[in-house]
Coordinates of C-alpha atoms in Angstrom, one line a residue:
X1 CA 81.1 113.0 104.4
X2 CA 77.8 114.3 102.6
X3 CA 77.3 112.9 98.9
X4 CA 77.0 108.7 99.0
X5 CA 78.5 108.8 95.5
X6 CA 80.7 111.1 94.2
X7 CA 81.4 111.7 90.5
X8 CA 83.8 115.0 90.5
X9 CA 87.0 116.0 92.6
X10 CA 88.7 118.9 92.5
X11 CA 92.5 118.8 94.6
X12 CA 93.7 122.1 95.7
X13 CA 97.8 121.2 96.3
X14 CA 97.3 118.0 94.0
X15 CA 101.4 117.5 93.2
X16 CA 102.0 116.2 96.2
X17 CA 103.0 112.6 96.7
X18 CA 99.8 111.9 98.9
X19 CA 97.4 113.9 97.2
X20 CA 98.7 112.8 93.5
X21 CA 98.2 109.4 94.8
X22 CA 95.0 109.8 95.9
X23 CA 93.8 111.8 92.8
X24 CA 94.8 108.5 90.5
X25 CA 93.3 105.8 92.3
X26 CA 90.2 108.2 92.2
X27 CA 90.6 108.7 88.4
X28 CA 90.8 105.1 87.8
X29 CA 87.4 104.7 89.8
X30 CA 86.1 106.9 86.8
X31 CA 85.7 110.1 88.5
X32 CA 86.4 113.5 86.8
X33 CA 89.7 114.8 88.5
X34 CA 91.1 118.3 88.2
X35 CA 93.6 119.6 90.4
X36 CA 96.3 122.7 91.3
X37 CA 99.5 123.2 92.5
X38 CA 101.8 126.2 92.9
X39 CA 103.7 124.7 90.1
X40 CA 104.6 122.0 87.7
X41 CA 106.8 118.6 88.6
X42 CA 107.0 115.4 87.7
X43 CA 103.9 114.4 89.7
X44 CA 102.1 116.9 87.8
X45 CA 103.0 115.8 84.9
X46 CA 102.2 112.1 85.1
X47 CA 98.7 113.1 86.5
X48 CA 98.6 115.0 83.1
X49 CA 99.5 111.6 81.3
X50 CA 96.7 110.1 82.9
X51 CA 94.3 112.4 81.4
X52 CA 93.6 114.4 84.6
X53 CA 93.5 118.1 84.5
X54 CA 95.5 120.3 86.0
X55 CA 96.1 123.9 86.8
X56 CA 99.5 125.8 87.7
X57 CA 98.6 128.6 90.1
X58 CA 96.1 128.6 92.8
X59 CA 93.0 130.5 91.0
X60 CA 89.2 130.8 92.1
X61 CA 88.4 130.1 88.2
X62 CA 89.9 126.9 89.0
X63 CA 87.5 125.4 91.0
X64 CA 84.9 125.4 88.1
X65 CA 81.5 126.5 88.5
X66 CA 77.9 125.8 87.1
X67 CA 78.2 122.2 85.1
X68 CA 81.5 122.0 85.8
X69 CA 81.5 122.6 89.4
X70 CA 83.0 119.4 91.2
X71 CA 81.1 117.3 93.5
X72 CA 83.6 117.7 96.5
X73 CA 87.2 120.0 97.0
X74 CA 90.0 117.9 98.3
X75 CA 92.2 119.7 100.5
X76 CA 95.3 118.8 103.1
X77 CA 96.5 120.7 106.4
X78 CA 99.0 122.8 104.1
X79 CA 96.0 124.7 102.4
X80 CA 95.5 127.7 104.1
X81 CA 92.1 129.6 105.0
X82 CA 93.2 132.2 102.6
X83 CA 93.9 130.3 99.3
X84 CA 91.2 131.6 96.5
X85 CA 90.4 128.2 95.6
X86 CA 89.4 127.5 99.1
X87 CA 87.5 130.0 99.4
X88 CA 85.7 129.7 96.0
X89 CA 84.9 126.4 97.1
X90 CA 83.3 127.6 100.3
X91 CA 81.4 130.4 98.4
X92 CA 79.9 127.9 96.3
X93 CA 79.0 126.1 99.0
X94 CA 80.4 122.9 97.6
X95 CA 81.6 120.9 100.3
X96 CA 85.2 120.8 101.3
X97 CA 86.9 117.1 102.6
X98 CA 90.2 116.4 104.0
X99 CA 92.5 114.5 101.8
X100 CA 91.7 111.1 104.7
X101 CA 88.1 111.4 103.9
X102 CA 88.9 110.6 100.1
X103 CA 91.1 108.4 100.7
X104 CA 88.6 106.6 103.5
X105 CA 86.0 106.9 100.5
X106 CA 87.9 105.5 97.6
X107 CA 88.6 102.0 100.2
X108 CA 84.0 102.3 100.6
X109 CA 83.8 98.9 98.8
X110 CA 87.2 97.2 100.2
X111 CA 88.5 95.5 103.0
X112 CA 91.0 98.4 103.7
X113 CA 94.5 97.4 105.4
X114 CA 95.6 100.4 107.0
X115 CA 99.8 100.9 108.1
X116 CA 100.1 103.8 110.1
X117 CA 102.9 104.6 113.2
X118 CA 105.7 107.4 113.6
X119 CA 108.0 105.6 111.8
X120 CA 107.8 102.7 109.0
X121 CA 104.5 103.3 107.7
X122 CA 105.5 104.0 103.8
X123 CA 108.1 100.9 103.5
X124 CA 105.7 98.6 105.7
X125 CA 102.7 99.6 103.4
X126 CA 105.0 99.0 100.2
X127 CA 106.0 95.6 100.8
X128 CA 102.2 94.7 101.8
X129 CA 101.2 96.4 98.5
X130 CA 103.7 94.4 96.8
X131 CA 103.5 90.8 98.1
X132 CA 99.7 91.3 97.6
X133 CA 100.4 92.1 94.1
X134 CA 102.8 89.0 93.5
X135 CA 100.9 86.5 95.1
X136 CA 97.9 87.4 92.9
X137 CA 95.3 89.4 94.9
X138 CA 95.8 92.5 92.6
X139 CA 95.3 95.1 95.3
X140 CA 94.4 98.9 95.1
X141 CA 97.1 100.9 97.2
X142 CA 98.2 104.4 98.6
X143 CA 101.4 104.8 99.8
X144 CA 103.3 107.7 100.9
X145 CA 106.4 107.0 98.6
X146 CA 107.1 105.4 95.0
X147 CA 107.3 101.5 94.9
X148 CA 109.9 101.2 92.7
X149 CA 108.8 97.8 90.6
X150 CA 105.8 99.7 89.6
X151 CA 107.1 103.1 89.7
X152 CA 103.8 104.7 91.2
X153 CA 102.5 105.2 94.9
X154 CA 99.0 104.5 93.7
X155 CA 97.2 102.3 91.8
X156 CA 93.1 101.2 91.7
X157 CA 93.4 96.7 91.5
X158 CA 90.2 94.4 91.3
X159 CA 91.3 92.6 94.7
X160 CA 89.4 93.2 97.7
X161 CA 92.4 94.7 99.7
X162 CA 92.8 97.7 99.9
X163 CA 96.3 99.0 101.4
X164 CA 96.6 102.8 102.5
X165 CA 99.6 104.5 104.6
X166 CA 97.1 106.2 107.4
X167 CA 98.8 109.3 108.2
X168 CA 99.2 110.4 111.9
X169 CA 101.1 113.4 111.3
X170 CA 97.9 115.6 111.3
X171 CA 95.2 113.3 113.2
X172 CA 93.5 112.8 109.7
X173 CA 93.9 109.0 110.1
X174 CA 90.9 108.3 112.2
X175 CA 88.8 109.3 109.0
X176 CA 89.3 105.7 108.1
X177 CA 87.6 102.6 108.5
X178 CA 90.4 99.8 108.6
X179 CA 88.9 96.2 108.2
X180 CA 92.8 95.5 110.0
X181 CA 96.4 97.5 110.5
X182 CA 100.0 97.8 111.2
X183 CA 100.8 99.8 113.9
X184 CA 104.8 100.1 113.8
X185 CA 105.8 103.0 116.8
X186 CA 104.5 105.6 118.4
X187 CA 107.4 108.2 119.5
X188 CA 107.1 112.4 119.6
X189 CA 106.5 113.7 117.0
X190 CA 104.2 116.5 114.8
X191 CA 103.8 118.8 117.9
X192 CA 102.6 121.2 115.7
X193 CA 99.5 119.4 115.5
X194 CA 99.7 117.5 119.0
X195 CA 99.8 119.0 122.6
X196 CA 101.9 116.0 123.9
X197 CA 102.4 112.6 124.1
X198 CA 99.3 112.0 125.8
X199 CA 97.4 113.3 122.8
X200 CA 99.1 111.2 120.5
X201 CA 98.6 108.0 122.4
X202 CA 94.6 109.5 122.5
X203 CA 94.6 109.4 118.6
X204 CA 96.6 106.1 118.5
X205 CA 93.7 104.7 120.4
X206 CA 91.2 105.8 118.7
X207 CA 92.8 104.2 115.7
X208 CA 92.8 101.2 116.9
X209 CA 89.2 100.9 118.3
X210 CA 88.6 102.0 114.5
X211 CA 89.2 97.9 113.8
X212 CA 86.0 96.1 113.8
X213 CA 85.5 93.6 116.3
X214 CA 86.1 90.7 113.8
X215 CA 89.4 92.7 112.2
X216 CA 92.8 92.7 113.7
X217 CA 95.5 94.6 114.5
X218 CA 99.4 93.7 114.3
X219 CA 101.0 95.5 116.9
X220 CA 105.0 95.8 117.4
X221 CA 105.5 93.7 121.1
X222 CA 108.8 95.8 121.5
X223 CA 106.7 99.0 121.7
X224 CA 105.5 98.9 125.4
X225 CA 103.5 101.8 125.1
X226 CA 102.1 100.8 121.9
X227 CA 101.4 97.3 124.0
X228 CA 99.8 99.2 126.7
X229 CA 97.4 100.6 124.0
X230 CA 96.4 97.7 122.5
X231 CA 95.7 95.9 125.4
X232 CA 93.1 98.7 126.4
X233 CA 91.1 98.5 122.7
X234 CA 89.8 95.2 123.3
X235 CA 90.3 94.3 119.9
X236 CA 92.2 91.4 118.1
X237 CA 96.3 92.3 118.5
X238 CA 98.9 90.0 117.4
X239 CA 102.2 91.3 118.4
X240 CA 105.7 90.9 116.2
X241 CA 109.0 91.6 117.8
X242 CA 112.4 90.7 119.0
X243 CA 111.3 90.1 122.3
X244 CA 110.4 86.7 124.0
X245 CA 107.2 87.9 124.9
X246 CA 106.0 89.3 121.8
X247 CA 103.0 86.5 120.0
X248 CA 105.8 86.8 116.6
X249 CA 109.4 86.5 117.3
X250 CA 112.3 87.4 115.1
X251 CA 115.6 86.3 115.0
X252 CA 118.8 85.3 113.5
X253 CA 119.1 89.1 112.1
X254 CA 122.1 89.8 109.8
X255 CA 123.0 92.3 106.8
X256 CA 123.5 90.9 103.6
X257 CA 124.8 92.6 100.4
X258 CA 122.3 95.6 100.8
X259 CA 119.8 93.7 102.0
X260 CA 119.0 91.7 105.5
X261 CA 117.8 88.1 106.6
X262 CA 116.3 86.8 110.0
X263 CA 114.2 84.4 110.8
X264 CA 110.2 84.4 112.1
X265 CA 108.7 82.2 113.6
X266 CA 105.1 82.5 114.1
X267 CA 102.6 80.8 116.1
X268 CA 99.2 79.1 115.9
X269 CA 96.8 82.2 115.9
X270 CA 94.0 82.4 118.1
X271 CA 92.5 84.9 116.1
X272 CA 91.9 85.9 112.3
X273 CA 92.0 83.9 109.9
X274 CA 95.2 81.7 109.3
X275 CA 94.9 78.6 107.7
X276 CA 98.2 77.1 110.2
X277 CA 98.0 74.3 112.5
X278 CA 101.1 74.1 113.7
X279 CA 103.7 76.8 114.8
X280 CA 105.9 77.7 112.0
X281 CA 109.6 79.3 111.3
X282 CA 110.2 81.3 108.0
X283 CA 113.7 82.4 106.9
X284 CA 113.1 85.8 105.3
X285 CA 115.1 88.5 103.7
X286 CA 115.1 91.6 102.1
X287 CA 117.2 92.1 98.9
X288 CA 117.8 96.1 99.2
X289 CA 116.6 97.2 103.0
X290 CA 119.3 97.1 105.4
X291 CA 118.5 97.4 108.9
X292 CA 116.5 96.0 111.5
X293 CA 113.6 98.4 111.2
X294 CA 113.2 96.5 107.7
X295 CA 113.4 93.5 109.4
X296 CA 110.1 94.4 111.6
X297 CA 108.7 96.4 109.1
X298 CA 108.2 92.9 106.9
X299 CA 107.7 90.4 109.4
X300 CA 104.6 92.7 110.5
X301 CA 103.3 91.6 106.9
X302 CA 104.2 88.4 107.0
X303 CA 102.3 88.3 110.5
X304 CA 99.3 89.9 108.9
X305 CA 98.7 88.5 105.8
X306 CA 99.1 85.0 107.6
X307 CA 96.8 86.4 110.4
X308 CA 94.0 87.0 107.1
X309 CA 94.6 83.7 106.1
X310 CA 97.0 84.1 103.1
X311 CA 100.0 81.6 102.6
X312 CA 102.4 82.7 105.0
X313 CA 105.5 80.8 102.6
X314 CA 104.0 82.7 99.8
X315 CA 104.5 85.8 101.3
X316 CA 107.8 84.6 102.2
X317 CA 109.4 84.3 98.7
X318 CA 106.9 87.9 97.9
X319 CA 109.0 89.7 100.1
X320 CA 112.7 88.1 98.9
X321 CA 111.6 89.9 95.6
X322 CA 110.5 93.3 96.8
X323 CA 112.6 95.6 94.7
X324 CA 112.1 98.5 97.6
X325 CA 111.4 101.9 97.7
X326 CA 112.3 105.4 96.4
X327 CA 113.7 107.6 98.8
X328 CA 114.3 104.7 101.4
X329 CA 118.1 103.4 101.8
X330 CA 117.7 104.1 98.1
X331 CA 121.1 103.0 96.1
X332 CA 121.5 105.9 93.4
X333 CA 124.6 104.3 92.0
X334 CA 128.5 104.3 92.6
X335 CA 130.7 106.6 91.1
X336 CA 134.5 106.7 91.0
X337 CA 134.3 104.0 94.3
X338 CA 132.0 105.9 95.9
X339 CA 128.3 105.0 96.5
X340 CA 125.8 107.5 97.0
X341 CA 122.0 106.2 99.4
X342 CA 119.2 108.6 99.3
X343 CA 116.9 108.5 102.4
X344 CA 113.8 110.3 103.4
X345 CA 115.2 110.1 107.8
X346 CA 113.9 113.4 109.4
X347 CA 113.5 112.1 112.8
X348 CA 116.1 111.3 115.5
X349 CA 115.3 107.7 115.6
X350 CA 114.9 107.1 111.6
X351 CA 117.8 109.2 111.1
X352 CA 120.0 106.6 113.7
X353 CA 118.4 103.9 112.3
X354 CA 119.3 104.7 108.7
X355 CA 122.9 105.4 109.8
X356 CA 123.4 102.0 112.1
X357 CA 122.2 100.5 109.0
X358 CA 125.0 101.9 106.8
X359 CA 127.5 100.6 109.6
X360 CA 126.6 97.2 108.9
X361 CA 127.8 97.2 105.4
X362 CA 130.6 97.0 103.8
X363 CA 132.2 101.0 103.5
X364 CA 135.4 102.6 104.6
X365 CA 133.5 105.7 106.1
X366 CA 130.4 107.3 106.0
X367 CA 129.6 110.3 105.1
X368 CA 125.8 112.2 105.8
X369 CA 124.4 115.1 104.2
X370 CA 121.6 116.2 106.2
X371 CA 118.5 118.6 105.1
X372 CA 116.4 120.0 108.5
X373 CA 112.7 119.6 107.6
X374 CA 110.6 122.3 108.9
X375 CA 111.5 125.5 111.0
X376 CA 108.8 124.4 113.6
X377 CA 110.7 121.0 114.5
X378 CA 113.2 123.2 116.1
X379 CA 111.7 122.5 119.4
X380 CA 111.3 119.2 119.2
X381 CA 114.9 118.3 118.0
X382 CA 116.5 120.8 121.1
X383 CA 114.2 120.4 123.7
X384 CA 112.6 117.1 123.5
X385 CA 115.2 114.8 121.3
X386 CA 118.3 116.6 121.9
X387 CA 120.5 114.0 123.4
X388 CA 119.2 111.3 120.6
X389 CA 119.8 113.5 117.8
X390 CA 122.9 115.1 118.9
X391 CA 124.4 111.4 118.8
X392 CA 122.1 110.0 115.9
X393 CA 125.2 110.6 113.4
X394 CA 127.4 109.2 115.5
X395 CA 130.7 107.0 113.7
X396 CA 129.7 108.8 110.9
X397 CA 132.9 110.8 108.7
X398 CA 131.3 113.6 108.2
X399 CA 128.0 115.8 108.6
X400 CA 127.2 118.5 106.5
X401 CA 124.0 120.4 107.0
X402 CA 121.7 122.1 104.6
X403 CA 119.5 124.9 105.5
X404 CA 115.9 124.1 106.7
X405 CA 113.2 122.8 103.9
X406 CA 110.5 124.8 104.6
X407 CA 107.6 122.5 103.2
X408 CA 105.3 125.1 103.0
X409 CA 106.4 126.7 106.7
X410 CA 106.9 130.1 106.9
X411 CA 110.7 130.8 108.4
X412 CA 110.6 131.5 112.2
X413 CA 112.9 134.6 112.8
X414 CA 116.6 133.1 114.0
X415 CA 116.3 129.4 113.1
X416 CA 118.2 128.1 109.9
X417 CA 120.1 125.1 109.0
X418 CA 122.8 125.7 111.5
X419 CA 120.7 125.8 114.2
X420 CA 119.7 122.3 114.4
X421 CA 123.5 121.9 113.5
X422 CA 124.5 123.3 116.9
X423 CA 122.8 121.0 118.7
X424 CA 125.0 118.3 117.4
X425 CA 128.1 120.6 117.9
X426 CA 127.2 121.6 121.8
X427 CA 127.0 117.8 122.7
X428 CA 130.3 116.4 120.3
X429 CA 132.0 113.5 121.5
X430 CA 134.8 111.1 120.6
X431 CA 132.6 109.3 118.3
X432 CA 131.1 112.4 116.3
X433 CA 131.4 113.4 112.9
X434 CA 133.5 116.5 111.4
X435 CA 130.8 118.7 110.7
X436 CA 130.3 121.5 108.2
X437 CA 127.6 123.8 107.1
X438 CA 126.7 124.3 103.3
X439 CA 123.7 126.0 103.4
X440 CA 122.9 126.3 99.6
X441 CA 122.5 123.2 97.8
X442 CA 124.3 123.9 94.9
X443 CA 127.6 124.0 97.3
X444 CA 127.2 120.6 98.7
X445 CA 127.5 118.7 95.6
X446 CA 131.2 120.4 95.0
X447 CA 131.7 120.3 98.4
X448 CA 131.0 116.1 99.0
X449 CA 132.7 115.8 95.9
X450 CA 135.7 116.9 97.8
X451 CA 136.1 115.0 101.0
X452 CA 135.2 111.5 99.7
X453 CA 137.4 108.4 98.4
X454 CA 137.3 104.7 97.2
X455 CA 135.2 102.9 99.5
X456 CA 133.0 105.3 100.8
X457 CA 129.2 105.7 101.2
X458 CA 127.7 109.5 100.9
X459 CA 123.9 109.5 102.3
X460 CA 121.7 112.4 101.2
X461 CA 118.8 112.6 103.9
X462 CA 116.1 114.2 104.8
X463 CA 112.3 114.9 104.2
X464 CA 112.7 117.8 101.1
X465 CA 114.8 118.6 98.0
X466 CA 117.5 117.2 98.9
X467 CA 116.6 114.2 96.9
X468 CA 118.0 115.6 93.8
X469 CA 121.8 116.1 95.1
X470 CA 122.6 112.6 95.0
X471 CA 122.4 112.1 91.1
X472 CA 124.3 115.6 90.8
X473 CA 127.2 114.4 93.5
X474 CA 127.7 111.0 91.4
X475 CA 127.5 113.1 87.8
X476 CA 130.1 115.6 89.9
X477 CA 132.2 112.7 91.4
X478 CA 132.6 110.8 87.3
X479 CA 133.4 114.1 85.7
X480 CA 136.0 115.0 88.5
X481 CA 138.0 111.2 88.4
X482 CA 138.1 111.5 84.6
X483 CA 139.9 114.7 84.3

């Protein structure tokens, strides 16, 4: 990494979620932060509230020169070779470190619990940020998505843990050292940065041999693959899971309200730390995460912070508090008899997991409003996924897709909104949704508004903008039933 202590960043892209994160947690450490971004948002703005300074517009002025030349550039896999800050930065010689590598250095003095796994990683790192935090151990955290008790992704504590979402997407997550982790999945996915499976199991291994020989890892058991792995790293794995087999069982699953319950019950460890003697069962539950993927997304805390040798009941009652996370089965509010859930699902399997969820509740239909993420996923959604997405919807109302959120991408010739659409359409069945295309999101807001009724639950979803519909639907859907 170069420089053993660094006093100055500068973050070229700095307003998004990870890199704002990662710019306030180094902030807090009493570093000089600057930052740019291609313009201003909320993010932006809060990083300006915490004294941090930051440019709109990507300028080679930026970067700052002479005294005020920073120590180190922060970049991600968005920044392209042509941006003038980059190559400022290079010019000047100053060196240049992935996002990881900060993040990797801001954990130097920490035991750092990494989460990473295609899917899971930001609500499985949340709620062990979060029962950290309430059973006292004040933890430093960086999480892909807001916590919403503390309103922030990031945040620098005086406990020795320190909780990071280790990002596969782009292979950056072997930059870190993880004292233990969460591994929740591997499944396809990011084959703009991977070959093909293989690869990604290649990375996944690596991760794991990452653990020291006196860490752990917590492994989900119903992941054969991922078993398969784990079993090669010679490390210490404890394994969480429905199965019979797996070291952690869970049971008893139910819905309740929108939250879920189930029972754990968790054995005498033969390795870490747990203070146990006896086999255990917990009865756990979630107040606002619906869903089996929630389920095994907290017992794989519980599992670890028992494994380190925290009080497993402790955790427990932690978890029955955890106020969730924005932009995950996120309840925006209910208008007119009609409740609106925002949810970040861009995969096949997060996307059917999200939608079995909303089955187990308590709505006359279900209604979806889908935003494609990236024009490069075509491939992967048609070729690879196409049976599993074409279905993922399935029992739902209605569909209606948006056009593709670029996220920086630039658009491949022929491929919009309605071309992940079609591949729903081409493989329709009895239990498919009515489907529609409103490609500007303006439309969809009127649109929804249109087709719903007492009882029903509308789902905005999807990796981009789409966020910001929901509140406009419900504002749309108050207005409409009082005229």
């Amino acid at each position: 990494m170069g420089k053993t202590h660094i006093n100055s960043v500068h973050f070229i892209g700095i307003g998004g979620i990870g890199m704002s994160g990662i710019a306030i947690v180094a902030n807090a450490q009493g570093m000089k932060v600057s930052g740019s971004d291609l313009r201003s948002s909320n993010l932006t703005d809060e990083l300006k509230n915490q004294g941090i300074k930051i440019y709109i517009g990507n300028r080679s002025e930026n970067v700052g020169t002479g005294d005020n030349k920073p120590d180190v550039v922060v970049v991600s896999t968005a920044i392209m070779e042509h941006n003038p800050e980059l190559k400022a930065a290079k010019e000047a010689k100053i060196p240049i470190w992935h996002r990881a590598e900060l993040l990797a250095y801001l954990g130097r003095n920490k035991k750092t619990l990494a989460v990473t796994g295609t899917h899971g990683k930001t609500s499985t790192s949340s709620m062990l940020a979060s029962a950290l935090e309430q059973i006292g151990d004040d933890p430093s955290f960086l999480i892909g998505g807001v916590v919403k008790p503390y309103n922030t992704n990031a945040k620098s504590g005086e406990g020795e843990h320190y909780v990071v979402e280790a990002d596969e997407s782009d292979k950056s997550f072997t930059y870190l050292s993880p004292y233990a982790a969460i591994i929740t999945n591997i499944e396809a996915d990011h084959l703009d940065h991977y070959k093909d499976m293989d690869e990604i199991y290649e990375k996944f291994e690596t991760f794991i041999k990452l653990v020291p020989d006196n860490g752990l890892a917590v492994c989900s058991g119903d992941d054969k693959n991922l078993t398969e792995i784990t079993k090669r790293s010679a490390k210490n794995v404890i394994t969480y899971g429905f199965g019979e087999d797996c070291d952690c069982v869970l049971s008893n699953y139910k819905t309740k309200g929108t939250g879920c319950e189930f029972s754990l019950t968790l054995p005498v460890f033969k390795v870490g730390n747990s203070n146990r003697k006896e086999e255990a069962k917990f009865d756990c539950a979630l107040p606002y995460n619906p869903g089996i993927h929630y389920a095994e997304n907290a017992a794989s805390v519980i599992v670890l912070l028992d494994a380190l040798g925290f009080d497993a009941s402790q955790v427990v009652d932690a978890l029955k508090n955890f106020g969730g996370i924005k932009r995950r089965f996120d309840v925006l509010g209910c208008e007119g008899g009609v409740t609106v859930v925002d949810d970040y699902a861009h995969h096949p399997t997060e996307i059917a997991a999200t939608v079995k969820a909303a089955f187990e509740l308590d709505f006359k239909n279900v209604h979806v409003v889908w935003q494609p993420h990236r024009f490069s996923r075509i491939g992967l959604f048609r070729d690879i996924f196409n049976k599993e997405f074409a279905h993922a919807f399935d029992g739902c109302k209605t569909l209606t897709f948006t056009n593709v959120y670029g996220a920086g991408e630039v658009p491949v010739q022929g491929v919009t909104g309605y071309s992940f659409l079609e591949i729903v359409k081409n493989d329709a069945g009895k239990n498919s949704p009515k489907t529609y295309y409103v490609p500007h999101m303006l439309d969809i807001i009127d649109h929804i508004s249109a087709i719903v009724d007492n009882g029903d639950l509308v789902i905005t979803m999807g990796a981009g903008d789409i966020t910001s519909v929901g509140p406009q639907i419900l504002e749309a859907i108050k207005t409409n039933r009082r005229d």
